[in-house]
Short mmCIF file of C-alpha atoms in Angstrom, two decimals:
data_model
loop_
_atom_site.label_atom_id
_atom_site.label_comp_id
_atom_site.label_asym_id
_atom_site.label_seq_id
_atom_site.Cartn_x
_atom_site.Cartn_y
_atom_site.Cartn_z
CA UNK A 17 64.00 7.08 -26.91
CA UNK A 18 61.05 7.87 -29.16
CA UNK A 19 63.09 6.90 -32.22
CA UNK A 20 63.89 3.56 -30.60
CA UNK A 21 60.21 2.93 -29.88
CA UNK A 22 59.27 3.80 -33.43
CA UNK A 23 61.90 1.45 -34.80
CA UNK A 24 60.60 -1.39 -32.62
CA UNK A 25 57.01 -0.91 -33.70
CA UNK A 26 55.74 -3.28 -36.33
CA UNK A 27 55.22 -1.58 -39.61
CA UNK A 28 52.16 -2.34 -41.66
CA UNK A 29 53.15 -4.19 -44.84
CA UNK A 30 52.87 -2.18 -48.00
CA UNK A 31 50.21 -2.99 -50.56
CA UNK A 32 51.42 -5.51 -53.13
CA UNK A 33 49.83 -5.35 -56.60
CA UNK A 34 48.11 -8.36 -58.12
CA UNK A 35 50.93 -9.02 -60.60
CA UNK A 36 53.49 -9.31 -57.78
CA UNK A 37 51.46 -11.50 -55.43
CA UNK A 38 52.38 -15.14 -54.80
CA UNK A 39 51.20 -17.74 -57.25
CA UNK A 40 49.19 -19.39 -54.48
CA UNK A 41 46.15 -17.40 -55.61
CA UNK A 42 46.34 -19.21 -58.94
CA UNK A 43 46.41 -22.46 -56.99
CA UNK A 44 43.25 -21.28 -55.20
CA UNK A 45 41.47 -20.91 -58.53
CA UNK A 46 42.37 -24.49 -59.49
CA UNK A 47 41.31 -25.75 -56.07
CA UNK A 48 37.96 -23.96 -56.38
CA UNK A 49 37.24 -25.72 -59.67
CA UNK A 50 38.21 -29.06 -58.13
CA UNK A 51 36.15 -28.44 -54.99
CA UNK A 52 39.11 -28.70 -52.62
CA UNK A 53 39.54 -25.02 -51.66
CA UNK A 54 39.11 -24.27 -47.95
CA UNK A 55 40.15 -21.59 -45.45
CA UNK A 56 40.19 -21.55 -41.64
CA UNK A 57 37.97 -18.68 -40.49
CA UNK A 58 35.99 -17.32 -37.60
CA UNK A 59 32.34 -17.00 -38.57
CA UNK A 60 30.97 -13.74 -37.14
CA UNK A 61 27.38 -14.45 -38.16
CA UNK A 62 24.89 -12.79 -40.48
CA UNK A 63 22.62 -9.75 -40.43
CA UNK A 64 19.90 -8.41 -42.69
CA UNK A 65 20.95 -5.53 -44.94
CA UNK A 66 18.96 -3.10 -47.05
CA UNK A 67 21.03 -3.25 -50.23
CA UNK A 68 22.19 -6.11 -52.43
CA UNK A 69 25.71 -4.78 -53.01
CA UNK A 70 28.29 -2.29 -51.82
CA UNK A 71 31.50 -2.45 -49.82
CA UNK A 72 30.09 0.00 -47.30
CA UNK A 73 27.15 -2.36 -46.73
CA UNK A 74 29.51 -5.24 -45.89
CA UNK A 75 31.69 -3.07 -43.68
CA UNK A 76 28.67 -1.81 -41.74
CA UNK A 77 27.52 -5.41 -41.27
CA UNK A 78 30.91 -6.38 -39.80
CA UNK A 79 30.79 -3.41 -37.40
CA UNK A 80 27.26 -4.31 -36.36
CA UNK A 81 28.14 -7.93 -35.64
CA UNK A 82 31.24 -6.99 -33.65
CA UNK A 83 29.23 -4.44 -31.65
CA UNK A 84 26.68 -7.13 -30.72
CA UNK A 85 29.39 -8.96 -28.82
CA UNK A 86 28.46 -12.36 -30.21
CA UNK A 87 31.07 -15.07 -29.92
CA UNK A 88 32.47 -15.98 -33.32
CA UNK A 89 32.66 -19.64 -34.29
CA UNK A 90 35.94 -21.17 -35.38
CA UNK A 91 35.13 -22.97 -38.59
CA UNK A 92 36.26 -23.89 -42.09
CA UNK A 93 35.01 -22.11 -45.20
CA UNK A 94 34.77 -24.39 -48.25
CA UNK A 95 34.61 -22.61 -51.61
CA UNK A 96 33.58 -24.37 -54.84
CA UNK A 97 31.68 -23.68 -58.04
CA UNK A 98 28.59 -25.23 -56.41
CA UNK A 99 28.50 -23.01 -53.34
CA UNK A 100 29.95 -21.90 -50.02
CA UNK A 101 29.87 -24.17 -47.00
CA UNK A 102 30.84 -23.25 -43.46
CA UNK A 103 31.60 -26.20 -41.16
CA UNK A 104 32.13 -25.89 -37.42
CA UNK A 105 35.73 -26.87 -36.75
CA UNK A 106 34.91 -28.47 -33.40
CA UNK A 107 31.52 -30.16 -33.84
CA UNK A 108 31.73 -30.57 -37.65
CA UNK A 109 28.20 -29.20 -37.94
CA UNK A 110 27.18 -27.47 -41.15
CA UNK A 111 26.59 -23.82 -40.29
CA UNK A 112 26.06 -22.36 -43.76
CA UNK A 113 25.21 -24.07 -47.04
CA UNK A 114 25.04 -21.28 -49.61
CA UNK A 115 24.51 -21.79 -53.35
CA UNK A 116 26.84 -19.57 -55.32
CA UNK A 117 24.00 -18.54 -57.64
CA UNK A 118 22.28 -16.54 -54.89
CA UNK A 119 25.42 -14.54 -53.98
CA UNK A 120 25.01 -11.02 -55.30
CA UNK A 121 28.15 -9.34 -53.90
CA UNK A 122 31.35 -10.17 -52.05
CA UNK A 123 34.29 -8.01 -51.01
CA UNK A 124 37.09 -7.75 -48.44
CA UNK A 125 36.86 -5.20 -45.66
CA UNK A 126 38.86 -2.01 -46.19
CA UNK A 127 39.14 -1.41 -42.45
CA UNK A 128 40.04 -4.91 -41.26
CA UNK A 129 42.63 -6.86 -43.22
CA UNK A 130 41.23 -10.23 -42.10
CA UNK A 131 37.54 -9.47 -42.64
CA UNK A 132 35.49 -10.66 -45.59
CA UNK A 133 31.75 -10.60 -46.30
CA UNK A 134 29.25 -11.61 -48.94
CA UNK A 135 25.61 -10.67 -49.56
CA UNK A 136 22.99 -13.17 -50.71
CA UNK A 137 19.23 -13.47 -51.12
CA UNK A 138 17.38 -15.56 -48.57
CA UNK A 139 15.28 -18.10 -50.44
CA UNK A 140 12.39 -18.11 -47.94
CA UNK A 141 11.99 -14.50 -46.86
CA UNK A 142 13.52 -12.92 -49.99
CA UNK A 143 15.57 -10.62 -47.76
CA UNK A 144 19.17 -9.58 -48.34
CA UNK A 145 21.51 -11.23 -45.84
CA UNK A 146 25.18 -10.41 -45.26
CA UNK A 147 27.48 -13.16 -43.89
CA UNK A 148 30.74 -11.98 -42.31
CA UNK A 149 34.01 -13.79 -41.60
CA UNK A 150 37.47 -13.20 -40.17
CA UNK A 151 40.27 -15.14 -41.82
CA UNK A 152 42.70 -16.85 -39.43
CA UNK A 153 45.73 -17.44 -41.63
CA UNK A 154 45.00 -15.50 -44.81
CA UNK A 155 43.69 -12.08 -45.73
CA UNK A 156 40.08 -11.25 -46.40
CA UNK A 157 41.17 -10.22 -49.88
CA UNK A 158 42.29 -13.76 -50.67
CA UNK A 159 39.00 -15.24 -49.46
CA UNK A 160 37.04 -12.78 -51.56
CA UNK A 161 39.18 -13.63 -54.58
CA UNK A 162 38.40 -17.33 -54.12
CA UNK A 163 34.64 -16.62 -53.98
CA UNK A 164 34.98 -14.55 -57.14
CA UNK A 165 36.67 -17.50 -58.85
CA UNK A 166 33.83 -19.76 -57.69
CA UNK A 167 31.23 -17.44 -59.20
CA UNK A 168 33.17 -17.26 -62.48
CA UNK A 169 33.37 -21.07 -62.63
CA UNK A 170 29.65 -21.36 -61.88
CA UNK A 171 28.85 -18.81 -64.59
CA UNK A 172 30.93 -20.70 -67.16
CA UNK A 173 29.13 -23.92 -66.29
CA UNK A 174 25.73 -22.26 -66.67
CA UNK A 175 26.69 -20.71 -69.98
CA UNK A 176 27.75 -24.09 -71.30
CA UNK A 177 24.35 -25.50 -70.37
CA UNK A 178 22.39 -22.58 -71.70
CA UNK A 179 23.97 -20.45 -74.38
CA UNK A 180 21.45 -17.74 -73.66
CA UNK A 181 22.18 -16.66 -70.10
CA UNK A 182 21.21 -13.27 -68.74
CA UNK A 183 23.75 -13.23 -65.90
CA UNK A 184 26.94 -11.22 -65.95
CA UNK A 185 29.55 -10.47 -63.31
CA UNK A 186 31.48 -7.22 -62.98
CA UNK A 187 34.90 -7.87 -61.44
CA UNK A 188 37.22 -5.17 -60.19
CA UNK A 189 40.79 -4.82 -61.43
CA UNK A 190 42.24 -7.21 -58.85
CA UNK A 191 39.25 -9.63 -58.97
CA UNK A 192 38.91 -9.47 -55.20
CA UNK A 193 35.28 -8.38 -55.42
CA UNK A 194 32.44 -8.76 -57.88
CA UNK A 195 28.83 -7.71 -58.41
CA UNK A 196 26.21 -9.86 -60.13
CA UNK A 197 23.77 -8.59 -62.73
CA UNK A 198 20.67 -10.53 -63.80
CA UNK A 199 19.19 -13.83 -62.68
CA UNK A 200 19.98 -17.47 -63.45
CA UNK A 201 16.29 -18.19 -63.91
CA UNK A 202 15.16 -18.32 -67.52
CA UNK A 203 12.44 -15.86 -68.45
CA UNK A 204 9.17 -17.18 -69.85
CA UNK A 205 9.25 -15.01 -72.98
CA UNK A 206 12.81 -15.74 -74.02
CA UNK A 207 14.25 -18.07 -76.58
CA UNK A 208 13.98 -21.18 -74.41
CA UNK A 209 10.20 -20.80 -74.69
CA UNK A 210 10.54 -20.59 -78.47
CA UNK A 211 12.44 -23.85 -78.44
CA UNK A 212 9.56 -25.50 -76.59
CA UNK A 213 6.99 -24.25 -79.14
CA UNK A 214 7.49 -27.10 -81.67
CA UNK A 215 7.14 -29.69 -78.93
CA UNK A 216 3.98 -27.97 -77.73
CA UNK A 217 2.52 -28.02 -81.26
CA UNK A 218 3.29 -31.74 -81.58
CA UNK A 219 1.55 -32.42 -78.29
CA UNK A 220 -1.51 -30.43 -79.37
CA UNK A 221 -1.64 -32.28 -82.70
CA UNK A 222 -1.48 -35.64 -80.92
CA UNK A 223 -4.22 -34.64 -78.51
CA UNK A 224 -6.54 -33.27 -81.27
CA UNK A 225 -9.66 -35.45 -81.98
CA UNK A 226 -9.55 -37.57 -85.15
CA UNK A 227 -12.01 -36.36 -87.83
CA UNK A 228 -14.21 -39.10 -89.37
CA UNK A 229 -13.81 -39.49 -93.15
CA UNK A 230 -16.60 -38.11 -95.36
CA UNK A 231 -18.62 -40.06 -97.96
CA UNK A 232 -16.55 -41.90 -100.54
CA UNK A 233 -16.25 -40.24 -103.93
CA UNK A 234 -17.01 -42.17 -107.19
CA UNK A 235 -14.09 -44.34 -108.20
CA UNK A 236 -12.60 -44.20 -104.72
CA UNK A 237 -12.38 -47.39 -102.68
CA UNK A 238 -12.57 -46.81 -98.97
CA UNK A 239 -11.03 -49.31 -96.54
CA UNK A 240 -13.46 -51.92 -95.22
CA UNK A 241 -13.91 -51.72 -91.44
CA UNK A 242 -12.96 -54.72 -89.36
CA UNK A 243 -16.56 -55.37 -88.28
CA UNK A 244 -19.58 -54.33 -90.42
CA UNK A 245 -23.28 -55.09 -90.20
CA UNK A 246 -25.13 -57.04 -92.99
CA UNK A 247 -27.00 -53.86 -93.92
CA UNK A 248 -23.80 -51.98 -94.41
CA UNK A 249 -22.48 -54.82 -96.67
CA UNK A 250 -25.56 -54.68 -98.88
CA UNK A 251 -25.23 -50.95 -99.33
#
């Protein structure tokens, strides 16, 4: 009887390596670059965290939100090179509008197959915030992979605009999580400031007061002013 029960139990699917996964993940990367990538999710909410990265930080945030007993919101997660947008599936309200540049870490949950989280910096309070989701049809690993593709596309775009960019991204072997290093903001003492130096010198030269010419030397004819007094003509 026990053998029959064990045979009827659903077995957990074995882990499939990246090379053997469906090609739909490649389609996700193309959709991210086109701005048409979306996933149905349940938005668990967000909590403040102490660190800017770490899978354990995201997993603790998911546990904390589930322990609060808050009702998750059925919504759609849109992933593009510009940012992440969460839209309420029922009311169509915009719940989250996150620029991809402020995302410092994202990763799937190792305890829940459907869970996915990302950490970002709040622009007003400068605190680290972790947003957590539960995928409805896909795995959290696939959602995290799509966000990683979005960050890579954003980084390529920034590097095309500015050849000198101090931002790098460290991807894991399967590219289902990444960690950001550096900032997209240009430092004041870098090369961009050196490029502005010639323009600054030109502006200073244009703003400098004009020096009046000295007395004319013998044999040198100075230009006659437009209006001169009779005394000046006699001299």
